[in-house]
Amino acid sequence: MELALDILPQVLMDGIVLGFTYALIALGYTMVYGVLEFINFAHSEIFVLGAFVGVEILLLLESTGHLATLHIAFVLLLVILGGMLFSGLAAMALERVAYRPLQGSPRLVALISAIGASFFLQDALRFFESLWRNTFYLTYPTLDALDKTVPLGLNVVVPVKSLLVIATALVALAVLHLFVNRTRLGAAIRAVAQDPDTASLMGIPVNRVIALTFFVGGAMGGLAGVLFGLHYSLVNPYSGFFPGLKAFTAAVLGGIGNISGAMLGGMVLGMLEAFAGSYLSILTDGAFGAEYKDVFAFAVLIVILIFRPKGLLGERVREEGA
Amino acid sequence: MKVGLAHLGVIAYIIASSALVFAFPQSVLAFLSFEASLLVIYHASVDQTTKLCLGAIVLLVLLPVLGSVNGYYLEIAIQVGIFVALALGLNIVVGFVGLLNLGFVAFYAIGAYLWAIFGSPQANHFIPGNLFPLSSAWFFPFLLLSVGVGALTGALLGLPVLRLRGDYLAVVTLGFAEVVRALVNNFDKPINITNGPKGITPIEKPPLFFQPLLEFFGLRVDPSVLYPFYFYFIVLFIVILTVLVAQRLEESRIGRAWKAIREDEIAAASMGIPVVRMKLLGLAVGASFASAVGVLFAAKQVFINPESFTFMESIGVLAMVILGGMGSIPGAILGATGVTILNLQLLKGLSLWLNTVRQAGIVLSIPLLGDFNLSQIPAQFEPAKYERMVFGLILILMMMFRPQGVLPPRQKRGH
């Protein structure tokens, strides 16, 4: 038990970082589901794209020598905004090219197209990086300021990286919350989510709002990608699969279509995973170790869907789904 | 029977393409044109009996003969057969019942591991008595057993999730497949059941029960020569069986109930169709196909590990079904053949070609851009490494331009 208590702060920290990452990605799933009732399967690639844009900007700055001279805050701002903008635009483009032509066709058709887009984007990214850098496994350059740790009392040290993830995610979530609930555009998004036909009759340009939703969701995914990259350093075109799937689980856990639900679901799932990763092997005497933490998320997903398919905070149901 | 121009044309095509393969045993194109002969037969305007006879000649005689010229062709034919059976299974779930199952590979894995564990010394790790590997005679009983096990797991997975909406079901089945893969990957401790990432080998092959017969006729064939042909015929048998089962199901009460559910669940329910039970049945039948093919796969590969059962495989099979046309049996066959050949022959062929080009070190002069030495093309660009892109493109393009597939199911009008 001694050991179990010793690692508790670390586990909590890991859980919070993971939780915010999942929450940010989950927003993209949940917002798109809100307006289109459709799982944007390729969202995990939008997330990875953000991570790649981040690493490319940093590598570019490094090669021109600016990485050492520019102020760290400026560099981070550049990377984060770059990743968000790029991912947001990519998500919009994806909607325009792969989803909008399918509007009005059965749900399965759009979902299959999204799966195709996800696979296509993975290899497209791989192809591009192979062409550009001759490798598609990229490592974030080390930023000294981020590798420091901050003592937090009680023998707990917190890496600056983790603080960065938490702070940025908090700001982004707050801004998003205000945007959706306090602005006219946010109201338009909510209106379309509630009832696209009526929204259209009220003079809301539904297609533009859908594109906007993709942009905002994509930007949140891109932000998650950059933070993921800064925190874990290694990215490859396929690294979005598990975070994406888990974030989707988080969205369902919170109640899909529900923005606060996505945040809550992400946090709960991140915590569960961190605890499972560290304590499963202690609890089962080494029989089941951290390797089961990926499975854990899916087990959670299946259990929720059986007992509470509407999620923790409940789903806003537009029309009666069978 | 009137012999028309169409008959002559088809026969001429078959002869010409097999002659091409004989003349150029290494050529991918020649073999492709031979494979296309089945499509030609299917589409030719000749009567059903002729089609069946010609198809039988191609599959039972010509292909094995060509396989003796270049063994690789037999290997491809076996792979194609395996994927055809898988696609037929998934076609029942996705095409007939309209449930998007993204975890189809899980059932394939369950079948494969079922035979791998008991058909190799692996089971000795957790069952005392040194009884394993089971003798190869157990292969066929296990093939039957796997049908039951597959159906059971399919139904067990279906029970909790069938009440969910279609897209949730897709993600849950995907999650289920990942759970299965993680379990096989990690169940080498605390009890070693699956031997973890290292995989299981050697796995028993099917019994050569006909060897005494061959010896009776004075034929002494080395088993290593015999096995590819043997597997080919087993696969062919299973494919024919699955086609028949799928066809009979499609035309039965059950098949009509499935399609009614696919088209309109509420209407189907109000017509008195037990929706949940029918969906469960669909999942179970599809799963049992996959699981039986898994047993065959394990016996053919002799070695299996969790790497063979990734999400990629599920998507590959889905791409086959979509390409051919959801709900269409000929479509599933065509899709599986097309995608497998694309993967095994075209992409690998292009990769080989790229390699030779690279090794030749030709210098290309492009105006304005200067010289470019082809040996500098990085190995990263081998087309064989871009399977996902191919699957992705197939899915997107089909959904946009031809969601009903290349060979859509024929609508029967009037009864």
XYZ file of C-alpha atoms in Angstrom, chain A residues 20-44 46-47 87-88 91 94 99 173 176 189 210 212-224 244 247-248 250-252 256-259 261-263:
62
model
C -7.913 17.229 -20.943
C -6.480 15.770 -24.130
C -9.452 13.428 -24.508
C -11.850 16.222 -23.636
C -10.458 18.467 -26.374
C -10.663 15.711 -28.984
C -14.078 14.608 -27.777
C -15.430 18.103 -28.430
C -14.872 17.611 -32.146
C -16.828 14.348 -32.148
C -19.610 15.681 -30.036
C -20.109 18.989 -31.864
C -20.231 17.325 -35.255
C -22.561 14.672 -33.909
C -24.694 17.455 -32.535
C -25.293 19.095 -35.899
C -25.103 16.151 -38.288
C -25.894 13.105 -36.121
C -22.906 11.388 -37.587
C -19.614 10.059 -36.209
C -16.780 11.932 -37.849
C -14.478 8.964 -37.917
C -11.677 10.975 -39.514
C -11.500 13.319 -36.540
C -8.599 11.307 -35.137
C -7.502 15.908 -37.773
C -6.005 15.526 -34.318
C -6.631 21.374 -38.349
C -9.727 23.543 -38.391
C -11.764 19.580 -40.996
C -12.986 17.273 -45.240
C -19.349 14.564 -46.300
C -12.613 25.046 -23.052
C -15.441 27.500 -26.443
C -24.780 26.149 -33.965
C -22.059 23.061 -40.302
C -18.179 26.431 -38.862
C -18.869 23.546 -36.500
C -16.318 21.431 -38.315
C -13.830 24.307 -38.089
C -14.287 24.770 -34.365
C -14.266 21.047 -33.632
C -11.243 20.568 -35.883
C -9.390 23.433 -34.218
C -9.985 21.854 -30.806
C -8.690 18.561 -32.207
C -5.651 20.342 -33.619
C -4.995 21.974 -30.280
C -5.182 18.571 -28.628
C -9.467 9.164 -31.274
C -12.098 10.437 -27.131
C -15.141 9.113 -28.913
C -15.412 9.984 -23.753
C -17.972 11.795 -25.879
C -20.406 8.913 -25.529
C -22.859 12.590 -27.237
C -23.940 15.950 -28.616
C -23.462 17.486 -25.202
C -20.462 19.823 -24.964
C -20.601 16.112 -21.320
C -17.580 15.729 -23.601
C -15.412 17.618 -21.127
